[in-house]
Short mmCIF file of C-alpha atoms and ligand atoms in Angstrom, two decimals:
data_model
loop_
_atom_site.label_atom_id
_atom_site.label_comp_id
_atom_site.label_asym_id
_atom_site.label_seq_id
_atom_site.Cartn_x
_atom_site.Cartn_y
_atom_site.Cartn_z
CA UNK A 5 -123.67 70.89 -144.03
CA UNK A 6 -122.19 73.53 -142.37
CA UNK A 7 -120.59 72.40 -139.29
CA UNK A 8 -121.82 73.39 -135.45
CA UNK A 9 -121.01 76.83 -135.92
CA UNK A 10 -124.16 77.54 -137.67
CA UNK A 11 -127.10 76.95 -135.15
CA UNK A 12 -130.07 74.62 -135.56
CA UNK A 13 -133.47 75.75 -134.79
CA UNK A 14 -136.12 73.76 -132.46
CA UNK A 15 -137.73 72.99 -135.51
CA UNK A 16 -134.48 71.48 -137.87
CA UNK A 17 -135.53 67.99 -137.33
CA UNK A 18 -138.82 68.86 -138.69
CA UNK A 19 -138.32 70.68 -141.06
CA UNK A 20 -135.84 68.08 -142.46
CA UNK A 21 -138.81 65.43 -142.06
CA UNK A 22 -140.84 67.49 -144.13
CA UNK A 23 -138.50 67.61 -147.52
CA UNK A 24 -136.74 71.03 -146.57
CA UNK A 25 -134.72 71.39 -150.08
CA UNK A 26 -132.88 74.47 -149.27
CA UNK A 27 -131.45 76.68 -146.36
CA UNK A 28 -130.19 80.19 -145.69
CA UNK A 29 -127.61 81.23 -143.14
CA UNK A 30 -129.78 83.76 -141.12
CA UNK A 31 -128.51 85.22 -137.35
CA UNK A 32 -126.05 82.40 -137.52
CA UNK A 33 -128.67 79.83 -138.26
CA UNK A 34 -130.22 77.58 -140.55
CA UNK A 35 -133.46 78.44 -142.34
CA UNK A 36 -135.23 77.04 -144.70
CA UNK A 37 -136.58 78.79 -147.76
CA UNK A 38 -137.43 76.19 -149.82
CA UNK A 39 -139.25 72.53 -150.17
CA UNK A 40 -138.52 72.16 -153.58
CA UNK A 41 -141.81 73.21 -155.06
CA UNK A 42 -142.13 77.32 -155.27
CA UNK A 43 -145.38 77.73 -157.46
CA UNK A 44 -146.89 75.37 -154.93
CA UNK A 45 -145.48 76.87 -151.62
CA UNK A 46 -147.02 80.19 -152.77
CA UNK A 47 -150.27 79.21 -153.32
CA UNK A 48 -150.16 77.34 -150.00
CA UNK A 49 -149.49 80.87 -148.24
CA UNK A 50 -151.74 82.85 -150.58
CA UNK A 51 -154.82 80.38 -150.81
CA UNK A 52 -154.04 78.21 -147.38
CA UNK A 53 -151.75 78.09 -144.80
CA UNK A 54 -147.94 77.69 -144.48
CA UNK A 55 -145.94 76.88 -141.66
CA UNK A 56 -142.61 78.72 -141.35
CA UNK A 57 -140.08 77.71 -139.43
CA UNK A 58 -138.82 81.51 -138.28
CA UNK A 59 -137.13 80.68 -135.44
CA UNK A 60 -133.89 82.85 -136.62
CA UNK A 61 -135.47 85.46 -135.82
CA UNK A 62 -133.80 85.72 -132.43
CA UNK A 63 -134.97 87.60 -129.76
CA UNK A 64 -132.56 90.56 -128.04
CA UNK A 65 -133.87 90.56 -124.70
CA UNK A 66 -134.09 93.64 -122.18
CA UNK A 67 -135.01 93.62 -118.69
CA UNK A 68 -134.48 95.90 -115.97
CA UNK A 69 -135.94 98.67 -114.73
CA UNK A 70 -133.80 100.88 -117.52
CA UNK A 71 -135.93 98.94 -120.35
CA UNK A 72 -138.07 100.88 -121.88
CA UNK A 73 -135.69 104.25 -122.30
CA UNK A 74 -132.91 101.60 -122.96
CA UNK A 75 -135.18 100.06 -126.19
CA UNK A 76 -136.10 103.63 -126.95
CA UNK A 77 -132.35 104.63 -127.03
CA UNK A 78 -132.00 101.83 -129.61
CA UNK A 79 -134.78 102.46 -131.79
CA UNK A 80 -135.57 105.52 -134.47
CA UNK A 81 -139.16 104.87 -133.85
CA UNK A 82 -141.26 106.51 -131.33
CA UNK A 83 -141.84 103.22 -129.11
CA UNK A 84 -143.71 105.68 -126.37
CA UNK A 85 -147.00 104.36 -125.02
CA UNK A 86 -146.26 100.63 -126.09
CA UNK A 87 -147.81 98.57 -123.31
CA UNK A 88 -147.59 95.13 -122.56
CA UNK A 89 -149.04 93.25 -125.32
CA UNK A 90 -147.66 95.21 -128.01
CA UNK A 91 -145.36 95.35 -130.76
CA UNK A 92 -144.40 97.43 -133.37
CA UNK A 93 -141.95 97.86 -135.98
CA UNK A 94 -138.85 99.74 -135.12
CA UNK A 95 -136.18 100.44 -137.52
CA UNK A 96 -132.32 100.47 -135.84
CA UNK A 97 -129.45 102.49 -136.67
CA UNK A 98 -125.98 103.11 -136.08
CA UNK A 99 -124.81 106.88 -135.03
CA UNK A 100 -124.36 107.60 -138.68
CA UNK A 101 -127.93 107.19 -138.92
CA UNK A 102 -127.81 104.48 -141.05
CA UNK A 103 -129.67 101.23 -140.83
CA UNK A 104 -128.20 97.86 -138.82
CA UNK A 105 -131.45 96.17 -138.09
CA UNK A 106 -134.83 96.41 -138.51
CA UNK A 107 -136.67 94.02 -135.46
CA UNK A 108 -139.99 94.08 -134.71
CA UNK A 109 -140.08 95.09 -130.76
CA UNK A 110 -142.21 93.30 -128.32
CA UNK A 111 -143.27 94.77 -125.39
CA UNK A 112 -143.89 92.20 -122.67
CA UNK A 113 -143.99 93.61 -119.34
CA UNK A 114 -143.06 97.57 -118.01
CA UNK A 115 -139.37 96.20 -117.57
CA UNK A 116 -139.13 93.48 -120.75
CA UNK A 117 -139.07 94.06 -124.41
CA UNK A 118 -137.36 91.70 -127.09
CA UNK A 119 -136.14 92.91 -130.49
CA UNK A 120 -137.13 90.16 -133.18
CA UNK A 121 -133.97 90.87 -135.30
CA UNK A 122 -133.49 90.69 -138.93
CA UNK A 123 -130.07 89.07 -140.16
CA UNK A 124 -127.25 91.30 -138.22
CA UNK A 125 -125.72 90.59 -134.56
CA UNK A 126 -127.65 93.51 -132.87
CA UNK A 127 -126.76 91.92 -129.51
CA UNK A 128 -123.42 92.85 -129.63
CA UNK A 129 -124.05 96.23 -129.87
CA UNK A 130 -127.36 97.01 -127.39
CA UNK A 131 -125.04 94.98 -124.88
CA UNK A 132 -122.07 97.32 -125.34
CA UNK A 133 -124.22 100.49 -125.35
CA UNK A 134 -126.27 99.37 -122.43
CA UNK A 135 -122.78 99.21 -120.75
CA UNK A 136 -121.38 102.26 -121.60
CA UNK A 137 -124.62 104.50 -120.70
CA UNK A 138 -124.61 102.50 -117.00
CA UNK A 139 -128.39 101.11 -118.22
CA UNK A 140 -129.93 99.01 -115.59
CA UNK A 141 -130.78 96.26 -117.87
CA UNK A 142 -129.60 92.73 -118.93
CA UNK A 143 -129.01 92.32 -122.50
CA UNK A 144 -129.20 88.36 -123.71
CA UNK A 145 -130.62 86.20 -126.16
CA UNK A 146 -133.29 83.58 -124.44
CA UNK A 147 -134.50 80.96 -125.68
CA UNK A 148 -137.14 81.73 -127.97
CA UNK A 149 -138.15 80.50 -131.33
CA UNK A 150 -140.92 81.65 -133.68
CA UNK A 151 -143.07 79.16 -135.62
CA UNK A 152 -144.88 81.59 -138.00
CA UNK A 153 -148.52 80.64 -139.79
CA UNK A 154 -149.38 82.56 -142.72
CA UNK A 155 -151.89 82.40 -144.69
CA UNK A 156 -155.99 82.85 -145.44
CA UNK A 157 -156.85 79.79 -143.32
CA UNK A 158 -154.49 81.10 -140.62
CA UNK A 159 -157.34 82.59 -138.41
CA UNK A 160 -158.89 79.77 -138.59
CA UNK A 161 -156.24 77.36 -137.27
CA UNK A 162 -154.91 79.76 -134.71
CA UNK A 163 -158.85 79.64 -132.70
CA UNK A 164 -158.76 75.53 -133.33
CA UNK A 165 -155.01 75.81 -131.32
CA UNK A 166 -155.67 78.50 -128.85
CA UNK A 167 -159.56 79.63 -129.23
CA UNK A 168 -161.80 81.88 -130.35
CA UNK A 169 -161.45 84.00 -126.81
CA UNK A 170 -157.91 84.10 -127.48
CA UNK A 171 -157.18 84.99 -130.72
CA UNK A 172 -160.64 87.02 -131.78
CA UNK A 173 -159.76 90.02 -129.28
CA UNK A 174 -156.24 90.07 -130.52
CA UNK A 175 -155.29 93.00 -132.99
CA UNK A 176 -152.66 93.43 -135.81
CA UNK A 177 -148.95 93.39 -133.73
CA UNK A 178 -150.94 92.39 -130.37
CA UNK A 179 -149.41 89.28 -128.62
CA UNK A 180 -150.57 87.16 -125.88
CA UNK A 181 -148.56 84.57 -123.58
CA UNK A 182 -150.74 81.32 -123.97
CA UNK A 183 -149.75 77.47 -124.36
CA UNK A 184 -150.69 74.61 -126.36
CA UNK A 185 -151.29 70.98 -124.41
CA UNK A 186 -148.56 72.66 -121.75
CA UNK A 187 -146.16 73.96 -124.14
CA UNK A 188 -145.60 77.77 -123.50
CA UNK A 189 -145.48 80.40 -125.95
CA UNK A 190 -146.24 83.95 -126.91
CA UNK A 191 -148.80 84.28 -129.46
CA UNK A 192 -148.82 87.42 -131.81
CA UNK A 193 -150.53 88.78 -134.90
CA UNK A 194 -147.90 89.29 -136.85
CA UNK A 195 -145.77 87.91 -139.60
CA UNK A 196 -143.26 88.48 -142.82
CA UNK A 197 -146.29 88.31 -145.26
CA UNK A 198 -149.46 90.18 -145.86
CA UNK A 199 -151.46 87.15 -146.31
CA UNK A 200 -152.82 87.57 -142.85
CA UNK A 201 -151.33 85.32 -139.68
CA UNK A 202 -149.25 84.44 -135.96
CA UNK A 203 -146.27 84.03 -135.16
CA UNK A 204 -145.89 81.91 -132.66
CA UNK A 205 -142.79 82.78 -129.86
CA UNK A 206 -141.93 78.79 -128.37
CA UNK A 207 -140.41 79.75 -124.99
CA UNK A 208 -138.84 76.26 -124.41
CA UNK A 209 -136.54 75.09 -127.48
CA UNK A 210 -136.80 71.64 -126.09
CA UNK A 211 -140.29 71.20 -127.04
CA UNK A 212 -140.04 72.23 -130.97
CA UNK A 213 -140.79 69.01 -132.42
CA UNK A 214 -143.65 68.14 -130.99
CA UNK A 215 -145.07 72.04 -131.08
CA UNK A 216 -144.26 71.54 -135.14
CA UNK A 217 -146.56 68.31 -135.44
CA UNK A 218 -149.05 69.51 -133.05
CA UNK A 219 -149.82 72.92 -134.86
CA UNK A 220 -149.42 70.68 -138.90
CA UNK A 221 -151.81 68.24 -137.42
CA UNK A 222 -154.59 70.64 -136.60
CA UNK A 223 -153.70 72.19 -140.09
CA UNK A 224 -154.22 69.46 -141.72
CA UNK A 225 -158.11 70.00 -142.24
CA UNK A 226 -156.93 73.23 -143.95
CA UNK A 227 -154.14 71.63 -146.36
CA UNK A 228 -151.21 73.16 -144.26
CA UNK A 229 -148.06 72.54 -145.11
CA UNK A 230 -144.32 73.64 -144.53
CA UNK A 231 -142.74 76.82 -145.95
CA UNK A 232 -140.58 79.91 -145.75
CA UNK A 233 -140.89 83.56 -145.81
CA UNK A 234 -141.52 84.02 -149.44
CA UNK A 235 -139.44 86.12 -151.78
CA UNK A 236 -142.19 86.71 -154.15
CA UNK A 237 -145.32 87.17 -152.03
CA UNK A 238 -143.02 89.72 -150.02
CA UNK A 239 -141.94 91.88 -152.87
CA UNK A 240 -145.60 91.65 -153.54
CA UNK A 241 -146.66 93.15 -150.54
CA UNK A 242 -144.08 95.37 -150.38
CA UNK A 243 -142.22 93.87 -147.09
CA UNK A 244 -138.46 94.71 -146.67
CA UNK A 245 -135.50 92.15 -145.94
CA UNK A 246 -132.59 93.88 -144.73
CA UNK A 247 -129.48 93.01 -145.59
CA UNK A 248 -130.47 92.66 -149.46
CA UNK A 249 -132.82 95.51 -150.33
CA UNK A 250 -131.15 97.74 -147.69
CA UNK A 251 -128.21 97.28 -145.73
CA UNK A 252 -125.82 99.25 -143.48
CA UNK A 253 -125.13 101.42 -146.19
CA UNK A 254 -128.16 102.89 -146.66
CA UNK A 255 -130.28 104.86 -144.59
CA UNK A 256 -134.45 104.72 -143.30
CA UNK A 257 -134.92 108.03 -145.90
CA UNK A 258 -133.47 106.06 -148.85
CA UNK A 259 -135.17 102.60 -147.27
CA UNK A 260 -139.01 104.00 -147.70
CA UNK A 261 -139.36 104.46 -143.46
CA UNK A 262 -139.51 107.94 -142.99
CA UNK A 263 -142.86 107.01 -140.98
CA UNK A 264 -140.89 104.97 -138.63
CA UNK A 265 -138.16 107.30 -137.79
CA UNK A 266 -138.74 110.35 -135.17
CA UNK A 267 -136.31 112.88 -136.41
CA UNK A 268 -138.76 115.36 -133.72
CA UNK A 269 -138.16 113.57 -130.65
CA UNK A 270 -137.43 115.16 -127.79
CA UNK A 271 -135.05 112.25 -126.04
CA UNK A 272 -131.64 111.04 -127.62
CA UNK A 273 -131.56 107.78 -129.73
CA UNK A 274 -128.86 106.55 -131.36
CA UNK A 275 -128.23 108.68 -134.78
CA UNK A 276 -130.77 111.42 -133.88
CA UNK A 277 -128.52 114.02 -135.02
CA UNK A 278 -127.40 112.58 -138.20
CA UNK A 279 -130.90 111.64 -138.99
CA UNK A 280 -132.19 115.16 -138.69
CA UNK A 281 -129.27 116.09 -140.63
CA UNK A 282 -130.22 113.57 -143.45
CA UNK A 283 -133.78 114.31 -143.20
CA UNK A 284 -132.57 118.01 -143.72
CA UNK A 285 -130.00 117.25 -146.62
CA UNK A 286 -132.69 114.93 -148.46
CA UNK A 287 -131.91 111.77 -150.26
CA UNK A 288 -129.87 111.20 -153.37
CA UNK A 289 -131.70 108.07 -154.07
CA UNK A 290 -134.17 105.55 -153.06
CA UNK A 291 -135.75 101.96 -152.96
CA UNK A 292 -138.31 102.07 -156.03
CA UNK A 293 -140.22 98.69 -157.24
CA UNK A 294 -139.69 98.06 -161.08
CA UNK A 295 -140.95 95.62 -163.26
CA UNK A 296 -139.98 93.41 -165.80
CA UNK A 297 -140.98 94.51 -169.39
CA UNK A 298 -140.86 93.32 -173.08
CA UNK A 299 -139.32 89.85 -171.84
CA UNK A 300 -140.99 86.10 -171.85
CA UNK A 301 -141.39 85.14 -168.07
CA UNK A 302 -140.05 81.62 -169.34
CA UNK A 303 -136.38 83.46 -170.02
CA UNK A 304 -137.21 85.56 -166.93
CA UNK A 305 -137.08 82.15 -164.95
CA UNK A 306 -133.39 81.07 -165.83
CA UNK A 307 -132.33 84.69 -164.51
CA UNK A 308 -134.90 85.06 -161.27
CA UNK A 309 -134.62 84.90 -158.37
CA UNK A 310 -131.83 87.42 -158.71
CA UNK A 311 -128.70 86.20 -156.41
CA UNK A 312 -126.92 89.30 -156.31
CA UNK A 313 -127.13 93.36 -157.17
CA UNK A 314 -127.26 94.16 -160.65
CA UNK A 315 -126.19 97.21 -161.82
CA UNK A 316 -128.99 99.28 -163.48
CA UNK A 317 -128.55 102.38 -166.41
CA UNK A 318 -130.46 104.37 -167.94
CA UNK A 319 -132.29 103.11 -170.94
CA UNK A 320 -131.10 105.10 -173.67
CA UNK A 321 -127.92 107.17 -172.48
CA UNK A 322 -126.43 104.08 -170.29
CA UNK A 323 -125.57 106.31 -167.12
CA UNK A 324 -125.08 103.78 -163.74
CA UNK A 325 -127.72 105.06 -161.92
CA UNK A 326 -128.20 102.58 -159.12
CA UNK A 327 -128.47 98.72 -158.82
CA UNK A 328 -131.59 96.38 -158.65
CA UNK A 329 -131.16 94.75 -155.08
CA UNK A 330 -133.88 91.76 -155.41
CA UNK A 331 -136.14 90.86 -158.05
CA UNK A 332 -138.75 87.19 -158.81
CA UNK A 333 -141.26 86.12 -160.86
CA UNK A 334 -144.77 87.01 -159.40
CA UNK A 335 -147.08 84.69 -159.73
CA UNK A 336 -149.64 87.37 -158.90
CA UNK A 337 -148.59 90.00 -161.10
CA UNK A 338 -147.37 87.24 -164.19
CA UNK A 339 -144.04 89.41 -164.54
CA UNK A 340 -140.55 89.58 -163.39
CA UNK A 341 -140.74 92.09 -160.32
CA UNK A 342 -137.96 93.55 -158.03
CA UNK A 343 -137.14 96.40 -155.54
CA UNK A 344 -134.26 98.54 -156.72
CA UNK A 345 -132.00 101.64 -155.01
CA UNK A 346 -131.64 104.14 -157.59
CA UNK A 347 -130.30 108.00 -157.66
CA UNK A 348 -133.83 110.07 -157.45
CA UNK A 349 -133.55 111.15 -160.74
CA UNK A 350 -134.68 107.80 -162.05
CA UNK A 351 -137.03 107.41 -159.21
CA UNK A 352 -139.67 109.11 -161.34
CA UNK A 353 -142.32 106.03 -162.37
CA UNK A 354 -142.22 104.75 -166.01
CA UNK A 355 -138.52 105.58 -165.90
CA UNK A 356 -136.88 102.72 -168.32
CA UNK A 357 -133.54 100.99 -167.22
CA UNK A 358 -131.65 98.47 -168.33
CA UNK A 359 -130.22 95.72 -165.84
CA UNK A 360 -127.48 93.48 -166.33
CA UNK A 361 -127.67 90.12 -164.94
CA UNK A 362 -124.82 87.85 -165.54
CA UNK A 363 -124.00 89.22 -169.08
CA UNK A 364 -127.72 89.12 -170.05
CA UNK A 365 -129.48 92.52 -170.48
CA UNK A 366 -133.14 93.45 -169.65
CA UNK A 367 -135.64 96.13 -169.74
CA UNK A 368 -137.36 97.57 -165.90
CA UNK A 369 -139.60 100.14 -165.30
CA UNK A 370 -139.91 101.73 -162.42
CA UNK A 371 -143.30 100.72 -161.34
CA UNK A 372 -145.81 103.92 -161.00
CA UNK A 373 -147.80 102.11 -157.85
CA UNK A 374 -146.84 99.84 -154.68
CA UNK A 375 -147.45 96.55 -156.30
CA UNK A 376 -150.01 95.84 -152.71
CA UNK A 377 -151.30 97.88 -150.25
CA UNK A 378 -149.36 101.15 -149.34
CA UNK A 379 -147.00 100.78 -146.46
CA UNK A 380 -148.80 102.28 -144.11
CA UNK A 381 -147.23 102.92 -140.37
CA UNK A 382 -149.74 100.69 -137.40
CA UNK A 383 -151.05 103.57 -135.30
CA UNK A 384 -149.29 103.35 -131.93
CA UNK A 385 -151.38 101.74 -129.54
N1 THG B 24 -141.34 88.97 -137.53
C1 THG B 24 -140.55 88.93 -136.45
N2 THG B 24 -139.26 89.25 -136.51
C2 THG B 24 -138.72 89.63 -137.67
C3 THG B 24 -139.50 89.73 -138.84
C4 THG B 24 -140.86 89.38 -138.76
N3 THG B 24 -137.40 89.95 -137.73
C5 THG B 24 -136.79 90.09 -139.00
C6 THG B 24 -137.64 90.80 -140.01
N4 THG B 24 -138.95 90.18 -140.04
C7 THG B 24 -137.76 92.25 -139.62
N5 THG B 24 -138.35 93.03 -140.68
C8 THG B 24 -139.69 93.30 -140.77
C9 THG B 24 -140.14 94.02 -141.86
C10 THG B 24 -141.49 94.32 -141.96
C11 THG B 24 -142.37 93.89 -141.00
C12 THG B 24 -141.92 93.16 -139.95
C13 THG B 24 -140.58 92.88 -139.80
C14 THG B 24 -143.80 94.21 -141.08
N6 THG B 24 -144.14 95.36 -141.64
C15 THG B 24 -145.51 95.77 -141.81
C16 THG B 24 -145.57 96.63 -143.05
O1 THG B 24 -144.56 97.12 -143.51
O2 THG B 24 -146.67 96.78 -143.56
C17 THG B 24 -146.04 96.49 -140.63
C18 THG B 24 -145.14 97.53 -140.07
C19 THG B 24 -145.85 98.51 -139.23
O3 THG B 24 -147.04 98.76 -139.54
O4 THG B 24 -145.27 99.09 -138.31
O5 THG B 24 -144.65 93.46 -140.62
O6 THG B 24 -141.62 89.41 -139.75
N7 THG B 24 -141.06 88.51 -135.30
#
C-alpha cells in the first residue's frame, strides 16, 4: 500500500475483487498491470476480450470560448478541422521541443476538448500557460475515468452494451456520449492496443463498480475477463508509452512522430521554433525495435520484462551507442523483443548489439521491419 497520496480509481474495488496481482503508479494513481497470469491475459486480449481498468488516464479539461486555439497552442499536431466527435493523437512538448506528454485529444463540443494524458502532470502546465497568454478557458481535471475493452470480441460486446446503431456508425478515434442502464459515459473507438476496441469515458466516478460488473457480465458470453494495457502486445503493435521508451529528454524526431508534428504551421505552438530547428538539424539517434537473437526464450524469461534501460554497444568494437528502453517476450513473435534509442549509425536494420542486463550479456538486432502494421498517422477528419 501506498498511502492516500496515490489515488484510487472508480474501478479499485473491482479490480481488487478480480485477483489484481500487481499495480503501477500512473498520473498519481494506481493501475493494475497484472492478474498474475501473463500468457493467459494476452491471449484474452488477442483471441477475446479484456477489460482494462484505464482510468489513469486523466482527462485535462478545456472549456471556454479560447479552446480550440488554446489545445492547438498545446499540441505539435495539426488538431484543425477536429469536430465534435473526434479525437486524435497529439504529441506535447515543452519550448525545447521536446516531448512531456503524448494524450490522445478529444474533441467534445466547439468550446471543450480533454487531453487523455500519458504518465506526466500536464495540468500544471496548460493551466499556467493558459494564464499567462490571458486564454479564455478553464483548465481542470473532471471526473472522468476510462474502462477500456480490447480485444477481437470487443465489437461484439460494445453493440450488446450500447447497440448496433451506436457503435456500427462509429469510426477509428470517433466517440459518442451514450449511457448504460443510466450511467453516463463517452464511448470511443479507441484504445492502447491494436487488437481492435472502446474505451469507455465513465463521467460519474461514483458509479464505477457497478459500470465494471455490468460491462464483465455481458462479457461473459465472450470469456471476458480483467486486464491491463499489455507490455508485449504493445511492443507488438508498435504503440509507444512515454515515460519509458521516450521521455522528456527526447524529442517527436527521435520518438518515430514526425507525422504528428507540424513543423509548417502557420500559428504558434509551444516549441515550433525549436522543432523546425530540430527538424532542420536532423536526429542523432532514434527509437528502433530489436530482437532477441541466439538466446533460449526460457533464459530470456528470468531477464524480461526489462525494469530499467540497458546500455547497448556495438557487437564487435563495444562502442555505447544507445540504451534498450523496454523489451518482453512475445508470445506472437516466440522471441525476446524491445524498442531501443540508439545513435543513427546503428539504426541501420540487422545492426548487432550487445545489451547488458544486470551483469548478463545478450545479442539484439535491430529488427529490419515494424514487428505489426506501420504506424500510420489517422487522416484528420
Ligand atoms: N487512450 C487514452 N489515453 C491515453 C492512451 C490511450 N493516454 C495515455 C497514452 N495512451 C497516450 N499514448 C498513446 C499512444 C498511442 C496511441 C494512443 C495513445 C494510439 N496510437 C495509434 C497508432 O500509433 O497507431 C493511432 C495514432 C493515430 O493514428 O493518430 O492509439 O491509449 N484515452
Amino acid at each position: 500500500m501506498f498511502g492516500p497520496r496515490v489515488r484510487k480509481s472508480p474501478y479499485y474495488e473491482s479490480t481488487v475483487a478480480a485477483g489484481v496481482s500487481a499495480f503501477t503508479i500512473y498520473n498519481h494513481m494506481y493501475m493494475p498491470i497484472s492478474y498474475g497470469d501473463p500468457a493467459e491475459e494476452y491471449r484474452r486480449l488477442t483471441e477475446r476480450v479484456a477489460l482494462w481498468d484505464v482510468a489513469a488516464q486523466r482527462q485535462i479539461e478545456i472549456v471556454g470560448s479560447d479552446a480550440a486555439a488554446f489545445t492547438q497552442y498545446l499540441s505539435a499536431r495539426d488538431l484543425g478541422g477536429m469536430k465534435p466527435g473526434r479525437a486524435r493523437y497529439a504529441p506535447i512538448c515543452d519550448h525545447d521541443g521536446n516531448l512531456i506528454n503524448d494524450p490522445v485529444a478529444l474533441c467534445l463540443d466547439d468550446d471543450r476538448f480533454w487531453l487523455s494524458i500519458a504518465d506526466s502532470d500536464l495540468g500544471y502546465m496548460a493551466r499556467a500557460v493558459a494564464a499567462e497568454r490571458g486564454a479564455d478557458v478553464r483548465v481542470f481535471e473532471p471526473d472522468v475515468s476510462p474502462l477500456a475493452i480490447q480485444g477481437p470480441c470487443a465489437e461484439e460486446l460494445a453493440v450488446d452494451l450500447f447497440g448496433a446503431n451506436v457503435v456500427g456508425p462509429l469510426g477509428f478515434f470517433h466517440h459518442v456520449g451514450t449511457e448504460l442502464d443510466g450511467i453516463e459515459l463517452v464511448l470511443c473507438r479507441s484504445g492502447w492496443s491494436k487488437q481492435g476496441g472502446f474505451e469507455m469515458f465513465l463521467t460519474d466516478g461514483s458509479r464505477g463498480v457497478e459500470f465494471w460488473d455490468r460491462v464483465m457480465a455481458a462479457g461473459a458470453r465472450f470469456g471476458i475477463g480483467p486486464g491491463a494495457p499489455n507490455p508485449a502486445e504493445r511492443i507488438e503493435s508498435g504503440l509507444l508509452s512515454y515515460g519509458s521508451d521516450n521521455d522528456s529528454r527526447t524529442n517527436p524526431f527521435e520518438a518515430g512522430l514526425k507525422a504528428w508534428v507540424n513543423t509548417d504551421a502557420e500559428y504558434d505552438f509551444i516549441g515550433k521554433a525549436a522543432l523546425r530547428r530540430q527538424f532542420e538539424r536532423g536526429i542523432e539517434r532514434s527509437l528502433v525495435n530489436v530482437s532477441f537473437v541466439g538466446v533460449d526464450n526460457s533464459r530470456l524469461a528470468a531477464f524480461l520484462p526489462l525494469e530499467h534501460p540497458c546500455e547497448l554497444t556495438l557487437s564487435g568494437t563495444g562502442d555505447v551507442v544507445g540504451e534498450l528502453r523496454n523489451a518482453v517476450c512475445s508470445p506472437r513473435l516466440g522471441r525476446g523483443i524491445g524498442i531501443a534509442l540508439v545513435a543513427v549509425a546503428a539504426t541501420v536494420p540487422g545492426t548487432c548489439l550487445t545489451v547488458d542486463i544486470d551483469g548478463a550479456g545478450f545479442s539484439v538486432v535491430v529488427a529490419p521491419e515494424p514487428f505489426g502494421t506501420p504506424r500510420q498517422p489517422i487522416t484528420p477528419s
